[in-house]
mmCIF file of N, CA and C in Angstrom:
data_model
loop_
_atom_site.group_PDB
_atom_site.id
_atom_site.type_symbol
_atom_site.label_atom_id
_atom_site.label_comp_id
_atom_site.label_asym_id
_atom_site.label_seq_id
_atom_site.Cartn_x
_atom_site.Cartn_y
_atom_site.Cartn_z
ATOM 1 N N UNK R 1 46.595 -32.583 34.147
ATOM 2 C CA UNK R 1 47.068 -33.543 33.170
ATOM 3 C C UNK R 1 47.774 -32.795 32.045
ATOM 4 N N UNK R 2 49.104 -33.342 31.929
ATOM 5 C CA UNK R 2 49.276 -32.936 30.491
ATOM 6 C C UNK R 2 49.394 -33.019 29.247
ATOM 7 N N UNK R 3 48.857 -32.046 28.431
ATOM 8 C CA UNK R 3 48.361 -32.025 27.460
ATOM 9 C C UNK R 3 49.033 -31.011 26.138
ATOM 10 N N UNK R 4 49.182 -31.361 24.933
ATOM 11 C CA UNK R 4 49.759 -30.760 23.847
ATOM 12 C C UNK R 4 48.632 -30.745 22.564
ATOM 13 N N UNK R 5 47.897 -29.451 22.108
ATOM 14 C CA UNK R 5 47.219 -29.751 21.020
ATOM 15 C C UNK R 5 47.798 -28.686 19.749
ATOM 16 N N UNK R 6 47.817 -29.558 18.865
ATOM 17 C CA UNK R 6 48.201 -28.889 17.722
ATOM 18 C C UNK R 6 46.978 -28.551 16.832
ATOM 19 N N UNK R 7 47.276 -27.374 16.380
ATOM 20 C CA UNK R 7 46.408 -26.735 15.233
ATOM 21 C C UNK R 7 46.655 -25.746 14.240
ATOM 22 N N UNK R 8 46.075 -25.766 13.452
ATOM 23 C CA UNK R 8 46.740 -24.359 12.121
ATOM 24 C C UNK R 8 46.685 -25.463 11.007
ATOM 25 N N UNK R 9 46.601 -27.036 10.827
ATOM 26 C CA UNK R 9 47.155 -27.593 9.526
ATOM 27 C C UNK R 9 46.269 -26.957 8.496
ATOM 28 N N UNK R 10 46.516 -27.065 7.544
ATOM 29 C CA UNK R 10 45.550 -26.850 6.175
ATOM 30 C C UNK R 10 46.289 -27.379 4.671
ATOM 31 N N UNK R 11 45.325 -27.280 3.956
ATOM 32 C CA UNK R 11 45.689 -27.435 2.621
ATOM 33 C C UNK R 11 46.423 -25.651 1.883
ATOM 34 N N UNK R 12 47.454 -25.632 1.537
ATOM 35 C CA UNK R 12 48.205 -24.560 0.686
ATOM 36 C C UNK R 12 49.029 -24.693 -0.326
ATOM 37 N N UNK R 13 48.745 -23.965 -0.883
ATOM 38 C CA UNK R 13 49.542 -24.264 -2.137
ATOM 39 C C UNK R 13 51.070 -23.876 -1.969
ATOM 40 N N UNK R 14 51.780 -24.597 -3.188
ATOM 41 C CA UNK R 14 53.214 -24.583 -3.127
ATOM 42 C C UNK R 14 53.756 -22.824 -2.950
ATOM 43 N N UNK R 15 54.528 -22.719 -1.983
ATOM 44 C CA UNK R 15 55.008 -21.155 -2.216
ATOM 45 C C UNK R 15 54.217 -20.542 -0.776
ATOM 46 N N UNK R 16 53.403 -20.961 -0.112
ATOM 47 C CA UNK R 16 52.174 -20.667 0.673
ATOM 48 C C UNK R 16 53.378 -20.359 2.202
ATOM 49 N N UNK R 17 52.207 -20.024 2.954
ATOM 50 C CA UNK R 17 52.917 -19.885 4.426
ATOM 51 C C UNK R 17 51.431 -20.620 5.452
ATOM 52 N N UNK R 18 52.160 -21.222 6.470
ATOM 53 C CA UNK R 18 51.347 -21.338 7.753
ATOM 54 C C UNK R 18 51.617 -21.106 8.975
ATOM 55 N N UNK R 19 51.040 -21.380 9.656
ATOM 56 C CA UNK R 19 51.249 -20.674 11.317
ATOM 57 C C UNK R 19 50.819 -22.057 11.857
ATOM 58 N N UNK R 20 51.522 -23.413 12.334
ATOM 59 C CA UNK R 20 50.759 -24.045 13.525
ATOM 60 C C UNK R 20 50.927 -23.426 14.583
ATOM 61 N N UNK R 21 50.096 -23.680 15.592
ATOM 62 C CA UNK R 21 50.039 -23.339 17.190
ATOM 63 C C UNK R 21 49.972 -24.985 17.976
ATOM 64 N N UNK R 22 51.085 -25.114 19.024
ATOM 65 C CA UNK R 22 51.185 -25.812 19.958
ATOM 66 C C UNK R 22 50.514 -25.619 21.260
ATOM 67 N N UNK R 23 49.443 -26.110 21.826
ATOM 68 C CA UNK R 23 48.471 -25.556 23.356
ATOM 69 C C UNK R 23 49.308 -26.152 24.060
ATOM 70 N N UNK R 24 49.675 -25.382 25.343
ATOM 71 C CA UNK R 24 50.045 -26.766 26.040
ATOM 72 C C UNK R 24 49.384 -26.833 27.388
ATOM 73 N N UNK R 25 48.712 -27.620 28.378
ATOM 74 C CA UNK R 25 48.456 -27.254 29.554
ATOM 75 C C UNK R 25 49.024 -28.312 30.412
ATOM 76 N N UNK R 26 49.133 -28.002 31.573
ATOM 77 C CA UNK R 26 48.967 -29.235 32.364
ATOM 78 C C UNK R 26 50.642 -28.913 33.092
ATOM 79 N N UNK R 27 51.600 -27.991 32.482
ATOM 80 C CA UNK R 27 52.551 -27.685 32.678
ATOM 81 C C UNK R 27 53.217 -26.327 32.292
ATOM 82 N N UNK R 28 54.119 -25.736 32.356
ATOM 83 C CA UNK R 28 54.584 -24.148 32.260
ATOM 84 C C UNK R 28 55.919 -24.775 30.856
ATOM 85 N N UNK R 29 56.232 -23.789 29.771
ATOM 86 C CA UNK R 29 56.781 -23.962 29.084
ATOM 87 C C UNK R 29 58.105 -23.948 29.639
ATOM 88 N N UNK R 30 58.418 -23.816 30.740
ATOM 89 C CA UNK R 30 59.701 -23.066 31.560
ATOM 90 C C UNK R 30 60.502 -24.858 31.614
ATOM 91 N N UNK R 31 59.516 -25.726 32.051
ATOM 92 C CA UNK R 31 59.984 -26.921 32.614
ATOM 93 C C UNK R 31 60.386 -28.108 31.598
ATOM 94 N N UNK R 32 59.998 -27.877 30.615
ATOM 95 C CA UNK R 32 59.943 -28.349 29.555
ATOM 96 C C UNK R 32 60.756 -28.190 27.678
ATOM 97 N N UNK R 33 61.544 -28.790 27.428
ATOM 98 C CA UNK R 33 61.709 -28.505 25.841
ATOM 99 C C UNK R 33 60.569 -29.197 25.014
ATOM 100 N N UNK R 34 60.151 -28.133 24.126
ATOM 101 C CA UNK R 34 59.407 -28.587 22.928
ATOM 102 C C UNK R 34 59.829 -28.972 21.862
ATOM 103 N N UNK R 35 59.192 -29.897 20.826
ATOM 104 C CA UNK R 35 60.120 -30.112 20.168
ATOM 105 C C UNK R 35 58.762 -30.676 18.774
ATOM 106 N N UNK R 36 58.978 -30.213 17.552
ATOM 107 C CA UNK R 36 57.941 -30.104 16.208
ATOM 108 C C UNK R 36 58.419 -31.235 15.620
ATOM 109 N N UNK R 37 58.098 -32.005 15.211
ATOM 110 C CA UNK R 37 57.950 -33.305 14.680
ATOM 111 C C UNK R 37 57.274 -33.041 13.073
ATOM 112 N N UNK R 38 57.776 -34.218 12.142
ATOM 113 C CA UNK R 38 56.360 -34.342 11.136
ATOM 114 C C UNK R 38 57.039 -35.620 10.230
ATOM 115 N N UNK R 39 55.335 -36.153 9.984
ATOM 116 C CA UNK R 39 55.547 -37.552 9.492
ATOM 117 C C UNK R 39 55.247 -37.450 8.045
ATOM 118 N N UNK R 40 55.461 -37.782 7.174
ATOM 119 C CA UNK R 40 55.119 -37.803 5.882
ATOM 120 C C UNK R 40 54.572 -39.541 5.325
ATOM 121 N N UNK R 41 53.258 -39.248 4.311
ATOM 122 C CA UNK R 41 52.712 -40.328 4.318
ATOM 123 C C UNK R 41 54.066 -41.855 3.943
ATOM 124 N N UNK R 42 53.480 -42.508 4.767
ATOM 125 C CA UNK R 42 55.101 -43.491 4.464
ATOM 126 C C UNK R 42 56.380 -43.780 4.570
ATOM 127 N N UNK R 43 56.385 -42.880 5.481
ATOM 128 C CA UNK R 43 57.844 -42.389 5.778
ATOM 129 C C UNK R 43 58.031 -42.350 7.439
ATOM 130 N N UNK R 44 59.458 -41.924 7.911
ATOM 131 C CA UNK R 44 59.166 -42.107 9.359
ATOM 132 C C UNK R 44 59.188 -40.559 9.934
ATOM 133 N N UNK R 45 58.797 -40.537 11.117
ATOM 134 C CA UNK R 45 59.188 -39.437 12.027
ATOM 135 C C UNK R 45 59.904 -38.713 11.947
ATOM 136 N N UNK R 46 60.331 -37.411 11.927
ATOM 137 C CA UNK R 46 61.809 -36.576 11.628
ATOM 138 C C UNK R 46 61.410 -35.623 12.562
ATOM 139 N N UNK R 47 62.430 -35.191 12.892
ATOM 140 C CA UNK R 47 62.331 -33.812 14.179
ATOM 141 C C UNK R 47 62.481 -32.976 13.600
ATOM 142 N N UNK R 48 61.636 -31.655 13.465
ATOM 143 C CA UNK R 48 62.162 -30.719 12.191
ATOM 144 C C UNK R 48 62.825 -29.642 13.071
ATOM 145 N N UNK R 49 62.222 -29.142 14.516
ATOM 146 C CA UNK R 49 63.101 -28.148 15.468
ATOM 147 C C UNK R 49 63.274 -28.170 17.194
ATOM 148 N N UNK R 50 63.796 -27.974 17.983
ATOM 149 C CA UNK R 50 63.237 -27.932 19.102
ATOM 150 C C UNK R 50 63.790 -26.603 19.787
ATOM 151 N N UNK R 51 62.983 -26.131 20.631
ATOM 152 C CA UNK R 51 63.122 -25.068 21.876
ATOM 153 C C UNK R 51 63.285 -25.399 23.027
ATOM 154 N N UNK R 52 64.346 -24.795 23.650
ATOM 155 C CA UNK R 52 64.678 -25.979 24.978
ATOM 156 C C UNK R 52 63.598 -24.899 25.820
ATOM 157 N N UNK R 53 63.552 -25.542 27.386
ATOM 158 C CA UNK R 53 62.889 -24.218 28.775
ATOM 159 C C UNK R 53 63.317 -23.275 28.658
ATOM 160 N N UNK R 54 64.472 -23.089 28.075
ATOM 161 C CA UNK R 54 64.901 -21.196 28.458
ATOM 162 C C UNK R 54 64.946 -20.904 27.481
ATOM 163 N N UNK R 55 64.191 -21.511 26.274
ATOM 164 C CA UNK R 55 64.067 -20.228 25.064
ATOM 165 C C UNK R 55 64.713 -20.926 23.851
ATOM 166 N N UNK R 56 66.135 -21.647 23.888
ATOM 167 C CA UNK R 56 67.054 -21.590 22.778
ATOM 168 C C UNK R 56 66.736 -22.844 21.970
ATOM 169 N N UNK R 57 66.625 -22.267 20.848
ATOM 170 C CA UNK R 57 66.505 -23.385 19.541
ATOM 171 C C UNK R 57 67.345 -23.639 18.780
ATOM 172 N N UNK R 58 67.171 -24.962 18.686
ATOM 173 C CA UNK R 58 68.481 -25.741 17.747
ATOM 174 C C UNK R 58 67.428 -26.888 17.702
ATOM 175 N N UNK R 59 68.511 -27.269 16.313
ATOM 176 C CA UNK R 59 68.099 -28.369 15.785
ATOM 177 C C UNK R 59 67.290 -28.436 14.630
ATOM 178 N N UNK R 60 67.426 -27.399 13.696
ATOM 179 C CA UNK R 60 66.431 -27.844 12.562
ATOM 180 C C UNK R 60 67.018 -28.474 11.840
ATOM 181 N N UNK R 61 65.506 -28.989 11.184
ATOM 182 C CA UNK R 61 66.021 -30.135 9.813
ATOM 183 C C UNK R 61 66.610 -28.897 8.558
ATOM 184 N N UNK R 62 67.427 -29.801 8.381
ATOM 185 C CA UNK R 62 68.434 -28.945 7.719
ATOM 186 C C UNK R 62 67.461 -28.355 6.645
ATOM 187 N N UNK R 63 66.436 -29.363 5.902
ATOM 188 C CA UNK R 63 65.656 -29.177 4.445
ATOM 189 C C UNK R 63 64.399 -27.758 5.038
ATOM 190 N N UNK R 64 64.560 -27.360 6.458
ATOM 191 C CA UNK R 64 63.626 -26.286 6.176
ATOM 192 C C UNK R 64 64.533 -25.140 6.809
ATOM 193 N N UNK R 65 65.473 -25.532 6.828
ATOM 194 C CA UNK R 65 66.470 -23.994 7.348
ATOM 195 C C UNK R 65 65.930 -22.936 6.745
ATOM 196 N N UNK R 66 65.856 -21.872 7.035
ATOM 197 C CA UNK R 66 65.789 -20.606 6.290
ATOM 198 C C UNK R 66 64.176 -20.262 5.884
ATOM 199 N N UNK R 67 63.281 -21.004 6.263
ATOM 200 C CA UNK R 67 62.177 -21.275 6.104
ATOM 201 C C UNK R 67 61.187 -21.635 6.974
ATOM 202 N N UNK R 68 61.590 -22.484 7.916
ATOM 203 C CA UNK R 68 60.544 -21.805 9.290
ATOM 204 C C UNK R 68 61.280 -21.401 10.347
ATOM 205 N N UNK R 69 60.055 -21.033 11.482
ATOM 206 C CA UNK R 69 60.688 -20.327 12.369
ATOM 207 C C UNK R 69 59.865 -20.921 13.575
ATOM 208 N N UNK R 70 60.520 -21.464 14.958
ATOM 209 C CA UNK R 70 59.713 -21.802 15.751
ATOM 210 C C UNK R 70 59.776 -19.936 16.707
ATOM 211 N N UNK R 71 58.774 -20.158 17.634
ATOM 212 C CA UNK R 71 58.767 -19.419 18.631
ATOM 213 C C UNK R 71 57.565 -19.999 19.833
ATOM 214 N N UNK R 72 57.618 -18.982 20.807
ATOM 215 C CA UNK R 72 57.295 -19.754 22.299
ATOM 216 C C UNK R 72 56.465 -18.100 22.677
ATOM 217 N N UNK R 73 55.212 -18.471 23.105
ATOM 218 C CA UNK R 73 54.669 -17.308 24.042
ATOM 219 C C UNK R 73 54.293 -17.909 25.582
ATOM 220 N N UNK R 74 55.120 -17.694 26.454
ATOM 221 C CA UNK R 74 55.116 -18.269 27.847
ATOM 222 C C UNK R 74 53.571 -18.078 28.241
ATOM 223 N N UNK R 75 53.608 -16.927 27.936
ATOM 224 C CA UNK R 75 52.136 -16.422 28.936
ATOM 225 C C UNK R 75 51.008 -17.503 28.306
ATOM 226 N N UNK R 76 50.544 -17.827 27.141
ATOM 227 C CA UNK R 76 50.027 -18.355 26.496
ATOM 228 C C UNK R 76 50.160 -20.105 26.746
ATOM 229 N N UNK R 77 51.237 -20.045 26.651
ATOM 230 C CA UNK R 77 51.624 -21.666 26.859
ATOM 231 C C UNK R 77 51.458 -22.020 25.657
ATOM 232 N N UNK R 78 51.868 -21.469 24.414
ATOM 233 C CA UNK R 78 51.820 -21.645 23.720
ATOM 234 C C UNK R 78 53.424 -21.706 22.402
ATOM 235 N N UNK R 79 53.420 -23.036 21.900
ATOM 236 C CA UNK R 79 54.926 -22.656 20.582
ATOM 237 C C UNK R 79 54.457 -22.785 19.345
ATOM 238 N N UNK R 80 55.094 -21.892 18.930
ATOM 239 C CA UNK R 80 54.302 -21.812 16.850
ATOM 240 C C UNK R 80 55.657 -22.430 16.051
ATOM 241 N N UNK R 81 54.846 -22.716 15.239
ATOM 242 C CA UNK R 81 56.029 -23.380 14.205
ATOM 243 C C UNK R 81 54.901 -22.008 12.682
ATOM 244 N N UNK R 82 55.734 -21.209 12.475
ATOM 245 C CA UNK R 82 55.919 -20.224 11.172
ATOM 246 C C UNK R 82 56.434 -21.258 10.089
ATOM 247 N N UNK R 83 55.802 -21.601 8.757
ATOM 248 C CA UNK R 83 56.139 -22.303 8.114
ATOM 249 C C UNK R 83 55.676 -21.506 6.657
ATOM 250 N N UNK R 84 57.277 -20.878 5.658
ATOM 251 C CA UNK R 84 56.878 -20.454 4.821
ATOM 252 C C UNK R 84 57.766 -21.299 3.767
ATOM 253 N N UNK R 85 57.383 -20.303 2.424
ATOM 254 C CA UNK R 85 57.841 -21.126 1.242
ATOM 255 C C UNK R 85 57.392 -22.171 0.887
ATOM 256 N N UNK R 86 56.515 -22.952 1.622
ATOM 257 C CA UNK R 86 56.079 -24.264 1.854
ATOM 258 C C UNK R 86 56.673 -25.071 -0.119
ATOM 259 N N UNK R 87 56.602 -26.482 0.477
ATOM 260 C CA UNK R 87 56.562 -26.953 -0.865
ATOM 261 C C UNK R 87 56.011 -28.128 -0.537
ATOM 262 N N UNK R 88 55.483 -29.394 -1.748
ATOM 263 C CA UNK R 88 55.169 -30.198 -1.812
ATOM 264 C C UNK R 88 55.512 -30.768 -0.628
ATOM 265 N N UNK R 89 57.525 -31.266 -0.368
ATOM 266 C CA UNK R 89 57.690 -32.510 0.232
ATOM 267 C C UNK R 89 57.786 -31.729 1.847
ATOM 268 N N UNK R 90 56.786 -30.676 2.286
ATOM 269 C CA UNK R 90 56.359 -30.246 3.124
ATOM 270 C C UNK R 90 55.505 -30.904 3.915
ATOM 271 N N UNK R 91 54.946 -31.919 2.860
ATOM 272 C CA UNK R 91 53.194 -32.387 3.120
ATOM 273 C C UNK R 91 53.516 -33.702 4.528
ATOM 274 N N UNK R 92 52.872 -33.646 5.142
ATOM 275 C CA UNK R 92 53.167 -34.014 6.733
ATOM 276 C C UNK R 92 52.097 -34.084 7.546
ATOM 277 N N UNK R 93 51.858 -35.314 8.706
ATOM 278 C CA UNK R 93 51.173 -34.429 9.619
ATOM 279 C C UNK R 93 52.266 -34.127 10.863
ATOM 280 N N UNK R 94 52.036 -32.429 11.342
ATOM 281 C CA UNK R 94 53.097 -32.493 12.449
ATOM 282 C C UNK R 94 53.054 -32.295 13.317
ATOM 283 N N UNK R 95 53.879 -32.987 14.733
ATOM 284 C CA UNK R 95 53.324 -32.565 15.713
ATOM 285 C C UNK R 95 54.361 -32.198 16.726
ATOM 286 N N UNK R 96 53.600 -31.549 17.792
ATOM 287 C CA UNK R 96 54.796 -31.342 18.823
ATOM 288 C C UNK R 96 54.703 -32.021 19.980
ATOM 289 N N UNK R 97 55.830 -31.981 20.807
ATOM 290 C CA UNK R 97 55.842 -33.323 21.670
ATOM 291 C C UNK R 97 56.816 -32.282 23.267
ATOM 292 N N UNK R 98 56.959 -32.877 24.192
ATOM 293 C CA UNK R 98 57.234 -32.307 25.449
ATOM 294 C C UNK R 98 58.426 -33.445 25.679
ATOM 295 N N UNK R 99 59.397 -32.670 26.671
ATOM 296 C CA UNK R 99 60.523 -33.521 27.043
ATOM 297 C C UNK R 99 60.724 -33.215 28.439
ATOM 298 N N UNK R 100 60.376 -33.898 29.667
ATOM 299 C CA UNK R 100 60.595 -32.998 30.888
ATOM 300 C C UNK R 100 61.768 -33.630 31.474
ATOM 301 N N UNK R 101 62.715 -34.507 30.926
ATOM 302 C CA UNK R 101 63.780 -34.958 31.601
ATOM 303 C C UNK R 101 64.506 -33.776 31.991
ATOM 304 N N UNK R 102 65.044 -33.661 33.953
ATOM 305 C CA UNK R 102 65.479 -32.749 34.150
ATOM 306 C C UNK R 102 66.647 -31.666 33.531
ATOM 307 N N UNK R 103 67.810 -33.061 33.547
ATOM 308 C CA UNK R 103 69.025 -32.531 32.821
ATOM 309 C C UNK R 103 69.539 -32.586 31.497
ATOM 310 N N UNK R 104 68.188 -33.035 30.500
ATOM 311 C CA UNK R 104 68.524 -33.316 29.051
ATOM 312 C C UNK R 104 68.349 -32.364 28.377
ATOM 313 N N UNK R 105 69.389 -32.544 26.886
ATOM 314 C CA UNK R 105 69.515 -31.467 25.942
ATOM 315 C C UNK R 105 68.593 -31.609 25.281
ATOM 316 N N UNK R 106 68.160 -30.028 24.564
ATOM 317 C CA UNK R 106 67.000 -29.784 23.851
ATOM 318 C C UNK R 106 67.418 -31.100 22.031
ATOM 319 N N UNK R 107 66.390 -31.808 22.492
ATOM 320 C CA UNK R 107 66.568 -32.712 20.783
ATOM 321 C C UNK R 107 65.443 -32.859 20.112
ATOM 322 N N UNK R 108 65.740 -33.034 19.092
ATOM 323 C CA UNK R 108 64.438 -33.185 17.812
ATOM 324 C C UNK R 108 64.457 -34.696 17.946
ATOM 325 N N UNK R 109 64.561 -35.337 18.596
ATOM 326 C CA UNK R 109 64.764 -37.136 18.411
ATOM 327 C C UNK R 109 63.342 -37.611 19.036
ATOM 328 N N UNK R 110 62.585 -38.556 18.127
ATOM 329 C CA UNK R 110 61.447 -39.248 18.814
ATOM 330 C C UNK R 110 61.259 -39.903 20.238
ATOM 331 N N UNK R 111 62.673 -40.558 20.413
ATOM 332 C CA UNK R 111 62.717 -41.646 21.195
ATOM 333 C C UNK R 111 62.635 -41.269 22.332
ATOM 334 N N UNK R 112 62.774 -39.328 22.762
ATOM 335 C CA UNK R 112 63.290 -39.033 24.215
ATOM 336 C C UNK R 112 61.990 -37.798 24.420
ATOM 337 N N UNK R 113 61.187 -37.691 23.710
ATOM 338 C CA UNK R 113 59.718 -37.005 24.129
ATOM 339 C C UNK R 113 58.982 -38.218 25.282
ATOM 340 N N UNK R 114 58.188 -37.205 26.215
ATOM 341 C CA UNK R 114 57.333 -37.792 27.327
ATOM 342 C C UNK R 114 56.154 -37.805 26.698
ATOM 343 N N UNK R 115 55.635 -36.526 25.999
ATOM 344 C CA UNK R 115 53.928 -36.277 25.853
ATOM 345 C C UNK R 115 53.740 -36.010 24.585
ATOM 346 N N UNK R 116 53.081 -36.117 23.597
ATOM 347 C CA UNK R 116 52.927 -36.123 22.172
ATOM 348 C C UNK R 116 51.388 -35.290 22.149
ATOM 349 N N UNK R 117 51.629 -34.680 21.431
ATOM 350 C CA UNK R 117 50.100 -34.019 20.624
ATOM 351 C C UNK R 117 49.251 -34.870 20.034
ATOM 352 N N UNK R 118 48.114 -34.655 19.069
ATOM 353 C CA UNK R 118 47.527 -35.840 18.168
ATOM 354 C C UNK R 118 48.116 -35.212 16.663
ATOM 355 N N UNK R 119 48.299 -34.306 16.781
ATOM 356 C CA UNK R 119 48.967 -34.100 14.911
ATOM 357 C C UNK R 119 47.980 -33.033 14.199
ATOM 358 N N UNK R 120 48.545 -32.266 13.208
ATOM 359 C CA UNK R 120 47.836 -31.597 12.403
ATOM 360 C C UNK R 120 48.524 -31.512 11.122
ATOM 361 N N UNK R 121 47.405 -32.059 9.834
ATOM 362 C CA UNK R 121 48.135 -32.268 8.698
ATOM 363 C C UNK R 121 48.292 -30.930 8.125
ATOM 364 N N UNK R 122 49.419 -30.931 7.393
ATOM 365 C CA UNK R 122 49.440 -29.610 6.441
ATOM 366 C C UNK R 122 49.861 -30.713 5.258
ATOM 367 N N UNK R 123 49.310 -30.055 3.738
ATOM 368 C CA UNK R 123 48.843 -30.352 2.886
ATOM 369 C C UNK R 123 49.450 -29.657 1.745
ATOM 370 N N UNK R 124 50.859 -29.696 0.894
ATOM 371 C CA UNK R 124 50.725 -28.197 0.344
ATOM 372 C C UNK R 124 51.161 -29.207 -1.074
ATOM 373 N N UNK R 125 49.869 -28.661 -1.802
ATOM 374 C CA UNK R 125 49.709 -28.808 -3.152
ATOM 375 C C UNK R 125 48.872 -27.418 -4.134
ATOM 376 N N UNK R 126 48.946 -27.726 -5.964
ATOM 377 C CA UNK R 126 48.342 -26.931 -6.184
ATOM 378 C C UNK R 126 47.149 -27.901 -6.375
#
């Protein structure tokens, strides 16, 4: 079965850094684009990056350019979202989601994920 769990959220203060980790089982990162999500209280869905099967990322939200960093450990089955500088309108819960359509481009868009995580809030206040 497959499965996506997110973890790493926490409370940090403004200026702070985090590390989520994406699990994934049930499938090989090879077959699949990932793709980091985050919701903010009240607000809708935004795609903040995605990694297609063979590695290449595109697509960040423009407001964290320069500031996180996704990456992918195959062996692991695992994708991190590196999240520094953090600031307030950081505060989110986020998650990552799976896309196994054969011939589709890697997107940050809600509407075209198969499998969703349950979410992990990050929190960044003082």
């Amino acid at each position: 079965q497959l499965q996506l769990v997110e973890s790493g959220g926490d409370l940090v203060q403004p200026g702070g850094s985090l590390r989520l980790s994406c699990a994934t089982s049930g499938f090989t990162l090879s077959s699949a684009h990932i793709a980091w999500f985050r919701q903010a209280p009240g607000k809708e869905r935004e795609g903040v990056v995605c990694v297609s099967r063979t590695g290449v990322i595109s697509n960040y939200l423009a407001s964290v350019k320069g500031r996180f960093t996704v990456s992918r450990d195959n062996v692991k089955n695992t994708v991190y979202l590196q999240m520094d500088s953090l600031t307030p309108e950081d505060t989110a819960v986020y998650y990552c989601a799976a896309d196994q359509r054969p011939y589709s481009r890697c997107s940050a868009q809600p509407g075209v994920m198969d499998y969703w995580g349950k979410g992990t809030l990050v929190t960044v206040s003082s």
